GROMACS .gro file of C-alpha atoms in nm:
model
  435
    1MET     CA    1   0.912  -3.481  -1.294
    2PRO     CA    2   1.233  -3.278  -1.244
    3LEU     CA    3   1.274  -2.980  -1.477
    4GLU     CA    4   1.600  -2.952  -1.697
    5ARG     CA    5   1.778  -2.632  -1.604
    6SER     CA    6   1.679  -2.478  -1.936
    7GLN     CA    7   1.310  -2.532  -1.845
    8ILE     CA    8   1.319  -2.353  -1.504
    9ARG     CA    9   1.281  -1.994  -1.628
   10SER     CA   10   0.959  -2.060  -1.836
   11ALA     CA   11   0.813  -2.274  -1.550
   12VAL     CA   12   0.864  -2.004  -1.286
   13HIS     CA   13   0.728  -1.729  -1.514
   14GLU     CA   14   0.429  -1.946  -1.610
   15ALA     CA   15   0.350  -2.003  -1.233
   16VAL     CA   16   0.402  -1.641  -1.139
   17GLN     CA   17   0.177  -1.515  -1.422
   18ALA     CA   18  -0.085  -1.778  -1.350
   19GLN     CA   19  -0.121  -1.711  -0.972
   20LYS     CA   20  -0.410  -1.496  -0.846
   21ILE     CA   21  -0.303  -1.226  -0.612
   22VAL     CA   22  -0.438  -1.113  -0.283
   23ASP     CA   23  -0.326  -0.753  -0.276
   24MET     CA   24  -0.254  -0.700   0.095
   25HIS     CA   25  -0.219  -0.321   0.098
   26THR     CA   26  -0.386  -0.069  -0.127
   27HIS     CA   27  -0.570   0.277  -0.084
   28LEU     CA   28  -0.837   0.166  -0.335
   29TYR     CA   29  -1.223   0.187  -0.285
   30PRO     CA   30  -1.527   0.045  -0.455
   31PRO     CA   31  -1.802   0.268  -0.620
   32SER     CA   32  -2.004   0.267  -0.307
   33PHE     CA   33  -1.764   0.517  -0.165
   34GLY     CA   34  -1.836   0.753  -0.452
   35THR     CA   35  -1.615   0.849  -0.752
   36PRO     CA   36  -1.517   1.197  -0.877
   37VAL     CA   37  -1.441   1.050  -1.224
   38ALA     CA   38  -1.696   1.127  -1.506
   39HIS     CA   39  -1.827   0.791  -1.625
   40ARG     CA   40  -2.128   0.636  -1.813
   41GLY     CA   41  -2.475   0.656  -1.661
   42ALA     CA   42  -2.398   0.780  -1.310
   43GLN     CA   43  -2.358   1.098  -1.119
   44THR     CA   44  -1.998   1.195  -0.992
   45ASP     CA   45  -1.924   1.264  -0.640
   46PRO     CA   46  -1.661   1.550  -0.609
   47ASN     CA   47  -1.548   1.395  -0.269
   48GLY     CA   48  -1.571   1.031  -0.385
   49LEU     CA   49  -1.285   0.799  -0.261
   50MET     CA   50  -1.288   0.558  -0.579
   51LEU     CA   51  -1.015   0.701  -0.806
   52TRP     CA   52  -0.953   0.578  -1.149
   53GLY     CA   53  -0.905   0.698  -1.516
   54VAL     CA   54  -0.632   0.862  -1.703
   55ASP     CA   55  -0.639   1.202  -1.539
   56GLU     CA   56  -0.616   1.040  -1.198
   57LEU     CA   57  -0.331   0.823  -1.321
   58VAL     CA   58  -0.128   1.111  -1.482
   59THR     CA   59  -0.187   1.345  -1.182
   60TYR     CA   60  -0.062   1.085  -0.923
   61HIS     CA   61   0.170   1.246  -0.679
   62TYR     CA   62   0.476   1.053  -0.803
   63LEU     CA   63   0.442   1.249  -1.136
   64ILE     CA   64   0.370   1.578  -0.974
   65ALA     CA   65   0.705   1.569  -0.806
   66GLU     CA   66   0.874   1.454  -1.139
   67VAL     CA   67   0.718   1.728  -1.342
   68TYR     CA   68   0.847   1.990  -1.108
   69ARG     CA   69   1.194   1.865  -1.192
   70VAL     CA   70   1.119   1.973  -1.555
   71VAL     CA   71   0.905   2.277  -1.502
   72PRO     CA   72   1.033   2.438  -1.177
   73PRO     CA   73   0.825   2.657  -0.966
   74SER     CA   74   0.995   2.965  -1.102
   75LYS     CA   75   0.810   2.887  -1.414
   76LEU     CA   76   0.490   2.742  -1.286
   77PRO     CA   77   0.425   2.846  -0.919
   78TYR     CA   78   0.286   2.580  -0.697
   79GLU     CA   79  -0.030   2.785  -0.622
   80GLN     CA   80  -0.097   2.810  -1.001
   81PHE     CA   81  -0.058   2.440  -1.051
   82TRP     CA   82  -0.288   2.364  -0.756
   83ALA     CA   83  -0.553   2.607  -0.903
   84MET     CA   84  -0.576   2.416  -1.227
   85THR     CA   85  -0.855   2.153  -1.287
   86ARG     CA   86  -0.749   1.788  -1.266
   87ALA     CA   87  -0.768   1.771  -1.646
   88GLN     CA   88  -0.536   2.088  -1.695
   89GLN     CA   89  -0.283   1.940  -1.448
   90ALA     CA   90  -0.288   1.599  -1.633
   91ASP     CA   91  -0.242   1.784  -1.961
   92HIS     CA   92   0.061   1.986  -1.822
   93ILE     CA   93   0.216   1.653  -1.700
   94TRP     CA   94   0.159   1.465  -2.020
   95GLN     CA   95   0.305   1.734  -2.230
   96HIS     CA   96   0.622   1.780  -2.037
   97LEU     CA   97   0.686   1.408  -1.922
   98PHE     CA   98   0.534   1.206  -2.207
   99VAL     CA   99   0.550   1.431  -2.527
  100GLU     CA  100   0.856   1.638  -2.482
  101ARG     CA  101   1.046   1.372  -2.308
  102SER     CA  102   1.041   0.994  -2.313
  103PRO     CA  103   0.861   0.846  -2.022
  104VAL     CA  104   1.154   0.634  -1.885
  105SER     CA  105   1.098   0.679  -1.511
  106GLU     CA  106   0.918   0.385  -1.322
  107ALA     CA  107   0.617   0.611  -1.255
  108CYS     CA  108   0.583   0.726  -1.616
  109ARG     CA  109   0.657   0.378  -1.758
  110GLY     CA  110   0.395   0.234  -1.539
  111ILE     CA  111   0.133   0.461  -1.692
  112VAL     CA  112   0.234   0.351  -2.049
  113THR     CA  113   0.203  -0.033  -1.935
  114ALA     CA  114  -0.142   0.038  -1.787
  115ILE     CA  115  -0.271   0.219  -2.089
  116LYS     CA  116  -0.137  -0.048  -2.325
  117LYS     CA  117  -0.269  -0.348  -2.125
  118LEU     CA  118  -0.602  -0.184  -2.115
  119GLY     CA  119  -0.618  -0.211  -2.491
  120LEU     CA  120  -0.550   0.152  -2.555
  121ASP     CA  121  -0.252   0.329  -2.743
  122PRO     CA  122  -0.024   0.528  -2.512
  123ASN     CA  123   0.147   0.700  -2.800
  124VAL     CA  124  -0.066   0.995  -2.825
  125THR     CA  125   0.007   1.373  -2.779
  126SER     CA  126  -0.341   1.440  -2.631
  127LEU     CA  127  -0.518   1.278  -2.356
  128THR     CA  128  -0.848   1.321  -2.536
  129PRO     CA  129  -0.902   0.986  -2.691
  130LEU     CA  130  -0.806   0.819  -2.352
  131ARG     CA  131  -1.048   1.035  -2.156
  132GLU     CA  132  -1.320   0.931  -2.403
  133TYR     CA  133  -1.262   0.555  -2.322
  134PHE     CA  134  -1.280   0.614  -1.947
  135ALA     CA  135  -1.599   0.822  -1.964
  136GLU     CA  136  -1.769   0.517  -2.132
  137GLN     CA  137  -1.692   0.286  -1.855
  138ASP     CA  138  -1.925   0.153  -1.567
  139PRO     CA  139  -1.704   0.197  -1.244
  140SER     CA  140  -1.816  -0.159  -1.106
  141ASP     CA  141  -1.751  -0.327  -1.436
  142TYR     CA  142  -1.440  -0.158  -1.473
  143ILE     CA  143  -1.314  -0.284  -1.140
  144ASP     CA  144  -1.378  -0.630  -1.253
  145ASN     CA  145  -1.184  -0.578  -1.591
  146VAL     CA  146  -0.873  -0.422  -1.406
  147MET     CA  147  -0.873  -0.706  -1.161
  148LYS     CA  148  -0.877  -0.956  -1.430
  149ILE     CA  149  -0.597  -0.793  -1.626
  150ALA     CA  150  -0.385  -0.754  -1.313
  151GLY     CA  151  -0.475  -1.106  -1.190
  152VAL     CA  152  -0.598  -0.987  -0.854
  153GLU     CA  153  -0.859  -1.194  -0.675
  154LYS     CA  154  -0.884  -0.958  -0.357
  155ILE     CA  155  -0.823  -0.607  -0.277
  156THR     CA  156  -0.736  -0.486   0.070
  157MET     CA  157  -0.835  -0.139   0.145
  158THR     CA  158  -0.692   0.124   0.386
  159ASN     CA  159  -0.990   0.274   0.579
  160ALA     CA  160  -0.898   0.585   0.771
  161VAL     CA  161  -1.166   0.631   1.022
  162PHE     CA  162  -1.033   0.958   1.137
  163ASP     CA  163  -1.089   1.105   0.793
  164ASP     CA  164  -1.442   1.274   0.799
  165ASN     CA  165  -1.517   1.192   0.443
  166GLU     CA  166  -1.456   0.828   0.473
  167ARG     CA  167  -1.597   0.776   0.831
  168GLN     CA  168  -1.932   0.936   0.730
  169ARG     CA  169  -1.974   0.702   0.435
  170TRP     CA  170  -1.951   0.411   0.681
  171LEU     CA  171  -2.185   0.559   0.923
  172ASP     CA  172  -2.439   0.657   0.639
  173GLY     CA  173  -2.481   0.290   0.520
  174ASP     CA  174  -2.297  -0.015   0.439
  175PRO     CA  175  -2.045   0.054   0.161
  176ARG     CA  176  -1.892  -0.307   0.176
  177ASP     CA  177  -1.807  -0.476  -0.153
  178PRO     CA  178  -1.721  -0.850  -0.160
  179ARG     CA  179  -1.414  -0.764  -0.387
  180PHE     CA  180  -1.254  -0.543  -0.112
  181THR     CA  181  -1.145  -0.620   0.239
  182GLY     CA  182  -1.133  -0.350   0.508
  183VAL     CA  183  -0.830  -0.251   0.715
  184LEU     CA  184  -0.861  -0.008   1.010
  185ARG     CA  185  -0.611   0.277   0.976
  186ILE     CA  186  -0.560   0.462   1.310
  187ASP     CA  187  -0.263   0.699   1.263
  188PRO     CA  188  -0.395   0.975   1.489
  189MET     CA  189  -0.449   0.765   1.793
  190LEU     CA  190  -0.081   0.676   1.799
  191HIS     CA  191   0.062   0.998   1.666
  192ASP     CA  192  -0.140   1.238   1.884
  193TRP     CA  193  -0.357   1.078   2.140
  194ALA     CA  194  -0.465   1.398   2.292
  195SER     CA  195  -0.613   1.526   1.957
  196ALA     CA  196  -0.752   1.190   1.865
  197SER     CA  197  -0.937   1.156   2.191
  198LYS     CA  198  -1.083   1.510   2.168
  199ARG     CA  199  -1.228   1.401   1.825
  200MET     CA  200  -1.362   1.084   1.958
  201ARG     CA  201  -1.569   1.250   2.237
  202PRO     CA  202  -1.840   1.382   2.001
  203TRP     CA  203  -1.852   1.026   1.847
  204GLY     CA  204  -1.973   0.893   2.188
  205TYR     CA  205  -1.639   0.786   2.340
  206LYS     CA  206  -1.563   0.955   2.668
  207ALA     CA  207  -1.186   0.953   2.649
  208LYS     CA  208  -1.036   1.246   2.850
  209GLY     CA  209  -0.688   1.245   2.673
  210ASP     CA  210  -0.486   1.145   2.992
  211LEU     CA  211  -0.441   0.783   2.895
  212GLY     CA  212  -0.594   0.690   3.236
  213LYS     CA  213  -0.803   0.363   3.274
  214ASN     CA  214  -1.103   0.521   3.121
  215ASP     CA  215  -0.917   0.631   2.811
  216VAL     CA  216  -0.780   0.286   2.771
  217LYS     CA  217  -1.141   0.138   2.800
  218GLU     CA  218  -1.284   0.392   2.560
  219GLY     CA  219  -1.000   0.360   2.308
  220ARG     CA  220  -1.033  -0.017   2.307
  221ARG     CA  221  -1.413   0.028   2.266
  222PHE     CA  222  -1.369   0.261   1.981
  223LEU     CA  223  -1.135   0.012   1.795
  224SER     CA  224  -1.365  -0.277   1.861
  225ASP     CA  225  -1.664  -0.096   1.730
  226TRP     CA  226  -1.481   0.001   1.412
  227ILE     CA  227  -1.312  -0.343   1.362
  228GLY     CA  228  -1.675  -0.492   1.363
  229ARG     CA  229  -1.812  -0.218   1.142
  230ILE     CA  230  -1.567  -0.259   0.861
  231GLU     CA  231  -1.485  -0.631   0.928
  232ALA     CA  232  -1.117  -0.537   0.945
  233ALA     CA  233  -0.853  -0.790   0.837
  234TYR     CA  234  -0.590  -0.613   1.041
  235LEU     CA  235  -0.500  -0.262   1.193
  236ALA     CA  236  -0.251  -0.030   1.036
  237VAL     CA  237  -0.045   0.275   1.101
  238SER     CA  238   0.226   0.475   0.914
  239LEU     CA  239   0.511   0.580   1.126
  240PRO     CA  240   0.796   0.834   1.083
  241PRO     CA  241   1.159   0.735   1.070
  242THR     CA  242   1.185   0.879   1.425
  243PHE     CA  243   0.959   0.623   1.558
  244ARG     CA  244   1.115   0.446   1.864
  245TYR     CA  245   0.996   0.163   2.102
  246PRO     CA  246   1.047   0.236   2.391
  247ALA     CA  247   1.035   0.606   2.359
  248LEU     CA  248   1.357   0.777   2.384
  249LYS     CA  249   1.227   1.125   2.480
  250GLY     CA  250   0.936   1.360   2.460
  251ASP     CA  251   0.580   1.318   2.599
  252ALA     CA  252   0.421   1.271   2.254
  253GLU     CA  253   0.654   0.963   2.188
  254LYS     CA  254   0.582   0.822   2.535
  255ALA     CA  255   0.208   0.871   2.487
  256GLY     CA  256   0.226   0.683   2.157
  257ASN     CA  257   0.408   0.409   2.313
  258LYS     CA  258   0.128   0.366   2.589
  259VAL     CA  259  -0.139   0.386   2.327
  260LEU     CA  260   0.043   0.080   2.158
  261GLU     CA  261   0.096  -0.110   2.484
  262LYS     CA  262  -0.250  -0.039   2.637
  263ILE     CA  263  -0.492   0.021   2.358
  264ILE     CA  264  -0.382  -0.098   2.011
  265LEU     CA  265  -0.201  -0.422   2.074
  266PRO     CA  266  -0.440  -0.568   2.343
  267THR     CA  267  -0.729  -0.496   2.098
  268CYS     CA  268  -0.554  -0.666   1.815
  269GLN     CA  269  -0.487  -0.969   2.041
  270GLU     CA  270  -0.841  -0.968   2.162
  271HIS     CA  271  -0.969  -0.988   1.804
  272ASN     CA  272  -0.686  -1.204   1.672
  273LEU     CA  273  -0.578  -0.931   1.419
  274PRO     CA  274  -0.229  -0.836   1.314
  275PHE     CA  275  -0.097  -0.489   1.345
  276ALA     CA  276   0.083  -0.346   1.026
  277MET     CA  277   0.347  -0.072   1.057
  278MET     CA  278   0.473   0.107   0.761
  279ILE     CA  279   0.783   0.283   0.891
  280GLY     CA  280   0.998   0.554   0.737
  281SER     CA  281   0.790   0.830   0.579
  282SER     CA  282   0.908   1.179   0.666
  283ARG     CA  283   0.592   1.404   0.582
  284ALA     CA  284   0.596   1.735   0.413
  285ALA     CA  285   0.959   1.771   0.332
  286ASN     CA  286   0.843   2.016   0.070
  287PRO     CA  287   0.487   2.101   0.192
  288GLN     CA  288   0.409   2.299  -0.125
  289LEU     CA  289   0.407   1.977  -0.317
  290ARG     CA  290   0.138   1.843  -0.083
  291ASP     CA  291   0.119   1.462  -0.105
  292ALA     CA  292   0.427   1.474  -0.342
  293GLY     CA  293   0.637   1.652  -0.095
  294ASP     CA  294   0.696   1.350   0.142
  295MET     CA  295   1.056   1.218   0.206
  296THR     CA  296   1.215   0.900   0.333
  297GLY     CA  297   1.434   0.845   0.619
  298LYS     CA  298   1.630   0.561   0.785
  299ALA     CA  299   1.424   0.411   1.076
  300ASP     CA  300   1.508   0.203   1.386
  301VAL     CA  301   1.470  -0.177   1.336
  302GLN     CA  302   1.535  -0.235   1.690
  303ALA     CA  303   1.204  -0.075   1.777
  304VAL     CA  304   1.038  -0.354   1.570
  305VAL     CA  305   1.245  -0.616   1.735
  306ARG     CA  306   1.151  -0.493   2.075
  307LEU     CA  307   0.782  -0.496   1.990
  308CYS     CA  308   0.801  -0.846   1.861
  309ASN     CA  309   0.990  -0.961   2.178
  310ASP     CA  310   0.778  -0.777   2.434
  311PHE     CA  311   0.442  -0.874   2.268
  312PRO     CA  312   0.495  -1.235   2.147
  313ASP     CA  313   0.114  -1.300   2.124
  314ASN     CA  314   0.079  -1.019   1.871
  315ARG     CA  315   0.153  -1.033   1.503
  316PHE     CA  316   0.318  -0.764   1.310
  317PHE     CA  317   0.329  -0.697   0.936
  318VAL     CA  318   0.612  -0.458   0.884
  319THR     CA  319   0.753  -0.281   0.584
  320MET     CA  320   1.012  -0.003   0.584
  321LEU     CA  321   1.073   0.285   0.330
  322SER     CA  322   1.449   0.317   0.340
  323ARG     CA  323   1.675   0.085   0.144
  324GLU     CA  324   1.929   0.102   0.432
  325ASN     CA  325   1.671  -0.071   0.666
  326GLN     CA  326   1.593  -0.362   0.451
  327HIS     CA  327   1.867  -0.617   0.536
  328GLU     CA  328   1.843  -0.562   0.920
  329LEU     CA  329   1.453  -0.595   0.897
  330ALA     CA  330   1.481  -0.927   0.721
  331VAL     CA  331   1.738  -1.051   0.983
  332ALA     CA  332   1.491  -0.955   1.254
  333ALA     CA  333   1.229  -1.162   1.077
  334ARG     CA  334   1.444  -1.470   1.092
  335LYS     CA  335   1.437  -1.417   1.489
  336PHE     CA  336   1.068  -1.371   1.522
  337GLY     CA  337   0.777  -1.576   1.384
  338ASN     CA  338   0.527  -1.312   1.469
  339LEU     CA  339   0.695  -1.066   1.218
  340MET     CA  340   0.590  -1.068   0.865
  341VAL     CA  341   0.789  -0.868   0.625
  342PHE     CA  342   0.589  -0.737   0.336
  343GLY     CA  343   0.628  -0.555   0.007
  344CYS     CA  344   0.863  -0.281  -0.145
  345TRP     CA  345   0.704   0.028  -0.028
  346TRP     CA  346   0.686   0.360  -0.217
  347PHE     CA  347   1.056   0.481  -0.285
  348ILE     CA  348   1.159   0.120  -0.283
  349ASN     CA  349   0.906   0.026  -0.539
  350ASN     CA  350   1.158   0.056  -0.832
  351PRO     CA  351   1.271  -0.236  -1.032
  352SER     CA  352   1.643  -0.217  -0.938
  353LEU     CA  353   1.559  -0.197  -0.571
  354ILE     CA  354   1.277  -0.459  -0.583
  355THR     CA  355   1.521  -0.690  -0.741
  356GLU     CA  356   1.788  -0.632  -0.472
  357VAL     CA  357   1.560  -0.649  -0.182
  358THR     CA  358   1.363  -0.960  -0.294
  359LYS     CA  359   1.686  -1.158  -0.370
  360MET     CA  360   1.812  -1.069  -0.026
  361ARG     CA  361   1.482  -1.163   0.138
  362VAL     CA  362   1.472  -1.501  -0.048
  363GLU     CA  363   1.826  -1.577   0.069
  364LEU     CA  364   1.746  -1.498   0.437
  365LEU     CA  365   1.361  -1.588   0.456
  366GLY     CA  366   1.305  -1.852   0.197
  367THR     CA  367   0.933  -1.859   0.115
  368SER     CA  368   0.822  -1.699   0.442
  369PHE     CA  369   0.765  -1.328   0.351
  370ILE     CA  370   0.542  -1.131   0.125
  371PRO     CA  371   0.737  -1.001  -0.173
  372GLN     CA  372   0.502  -0.726  -0.288
  373HIS     CA  373   0.183  -0.532  -0.236
  374SER     CA  374   0.066  -0.262  -0.487
  375ASP     CA  375   0.000   0.029  -0.249
  376ALA     CA  376  -0.221   0.154  -0.525
  377ARG     CA  377  -0.422   0.476  -0.480
  378ILE     CA  378  -0.555   0.489  -0.833
  379LEU     CA  379  -0.745   0.159  -0.942
  380ASP     CA  380  -0.568   0.143  -1.275
  381GLN     CA  381  -0.227   0.139  -1.096
  382LEU     CA  382  -0.301  -0.229  -1.019
  383VAL     CA  383  -0.245  -0.314  -1.392
  384TYR     CA  384   0.111  -0.185  -1.410
  385LYS     CA  385   0.218  -0.258  -1.046
  386TRP     CA  386   0.149  -0.611  -1.074
  387ASP     CA  387   0.258  -0.654  -1.434
  388HIS     CA  388   0.599  -0.498  -1.332
  389SER     CA  389   0.635  -0.682  -1.002
  390ARG     CA  390   0.541  -1.025  -1.133
  391ARG     CA  391   0.821  -1.004  -1.396
  392ILE     CA  392   1.068  -0.891  -1.118
  393VAL     CA  393   0.961  -1.147  -0.869
  394ALA     CA  394   0.970  -1.428  -1.144
  395ASP     CA  395   1.321  -1.327  -1.258
  396VAL     CA  396   1.441  -1.335  -0.903
  397LEU     CA  397   1.286  -1.673  -0.841
  398THR     CA  398   1.439  -1.810  -1.142
  399THR     CA  399   1.794  -1.739  -1.051
  400LYS     CA  400   1.711  -1.903  -0.696
  401TYR     CA  401   1.556  -2.214  -0.846
  402GLU     CA  402   1.858  -2.251  -1.097
  403ASP     CA  403   2.092  -2.206  -0.813
  404LEU     CA  404   1.891  -2.499  -0.635
  405ALA     CA  405   1.907  -2.710  -0.928
  406ASP     CA  406   2.291  -2.655  -0.962
  407ALA     CA  407   2.311  -2.760  -0.591
  408GLY     CA  408   2.151  -3.093  -0.680
  409TRP     CA  409   1.785  -3.039  -0.586
  410SER     CA  410   1.524  -3.170  -0.813
  411VAL     CA  411   1.331  -2.867  -0.930
  412GLU     CA  412   0.977  -2.943  -1.043
  413ALA     CA  413   0.690  -2.727  -1.171
  414GLY     CA  414   0.439  -2.835  -0.892
  415PRO     CA  415   0.649  -2.732  -0.610
  416ILE     CA  416   0.732  -2.399  -0.796
  417ALA     CA  417   0.358  -2.325  -0.830
  418ARG     CA  418   0.305  -2.400  -0.461
  419ASP     CA  419   0.581  -2.171  -0.347
  420VAL     CA  420   0.461  -1.890  -0.568
  421ARG     CA  421   0.114  -1.923  -0.413
  422PHE     CA  422   0.274  -1.875  -0.074
  423TYR     CA  423   0.442  -1.555  -0.198
  424LEU     CA  424   0.153  -1.397  -0.375
  425ARG     CA  425  -0.142  -1.522  -0.184
  426ASP     CA  426  -0.114  -1.767   0.118
  427ASN     CA  427   0.160  -1.613   0.329
  428PHE     CA  428  -0.071  -1.319   0.384
  429LEU     CA  429  -0.391  -1.514   0.442
  430GLU     CA  430  -0.224  -1.767   0.670
  431PHE     CA  431  -0.063  -1.474   0.880
  432LEU     CA  432  -0.415  -1.322   0.911
  433LYS     CA  433  -0.536  -1.632   1.076
  434GLY     CA  434  -0.253  -1.688   1.322
  435LYS     CA  435  -0.149  -2.003   1.484
   0.00000   0.00000   0.00000
């Protein structure tokens, strides 16, 4: 039955709130990868990869960069901050960004949202009562609770197999968890093949680093072995704004192109897996801030266009970090069915920009893109990232369905729910399968 115009907003918001999400890109891990967070009835792992709890939330690198806007290095030298314990860092950030100032930034507001939706009071001057809550949690049960609150049915990991800590956990046993899907992250292979191949040799892969036939064979074998080991849903890489295809200059860029052409994309095609490119991160603009010191830069959308054109049998997930790239990328997606635009990544993940970008994408791509992913590195971030994103996506879709009704289309609740399912779940899952 067609909805009255006045009923559209509630129908859209209800559909968006009800839809379970498959989060297509996170940096989250289950307890089998170890956790450094103190918790009930279990031993902590200082190098564990499952991050959660209030201290991890408050010391996320977004907030580290923000607190240095308030307390500059002249007052707290970087080396002094990094020498603090995690709890001391969290206390410092909480005092300056939540007690002495209102937490109005998106990064700060997100923590307030997460704490509140977990049933806790964010209006505290000390983190002690919040720490007590998290210390009583069982990590696995807590994952279930967070996924329920966030409305997430499946979490997609990022598995960096060139990271010694993570790789060894895969080799030592089977850390897979049915709530989590693996993704093979292979940045070193594309950024610096000579160094990557050197590292691969002690692991049993006889690559010489010259990108000859033997390197191609061994590189593909390495990828195939790890695709099978982690049951990868897709392969992924983060690229700087200077990425070009074909390479414009420099042996390193040419080598990266050859790795793409001869190793990565053929292996993806062989295993029927998409290749995800996250483009635009300029690393270590301020290295003293560590992970908080990265910057954004305008990238070359034409590199994506050329890859989609030259490799029509491959599928590409692409997100870009610069606002200036978003329109051209959406137009590119209109031209290539093997290009799936996804999410509002990192510095674009702010309500004003998510609204702008999502509206533009709907207008150009209809229902055939993925509006958001969480990119969460701390488990609890799922709560606020999806709470905030659902509201924004629902508001954008409301205006579009109202426009459709004004144009003469019969807008109904059933089709709205179907479309929302495309956006938040099925577009990702169907693109994984291919045609």
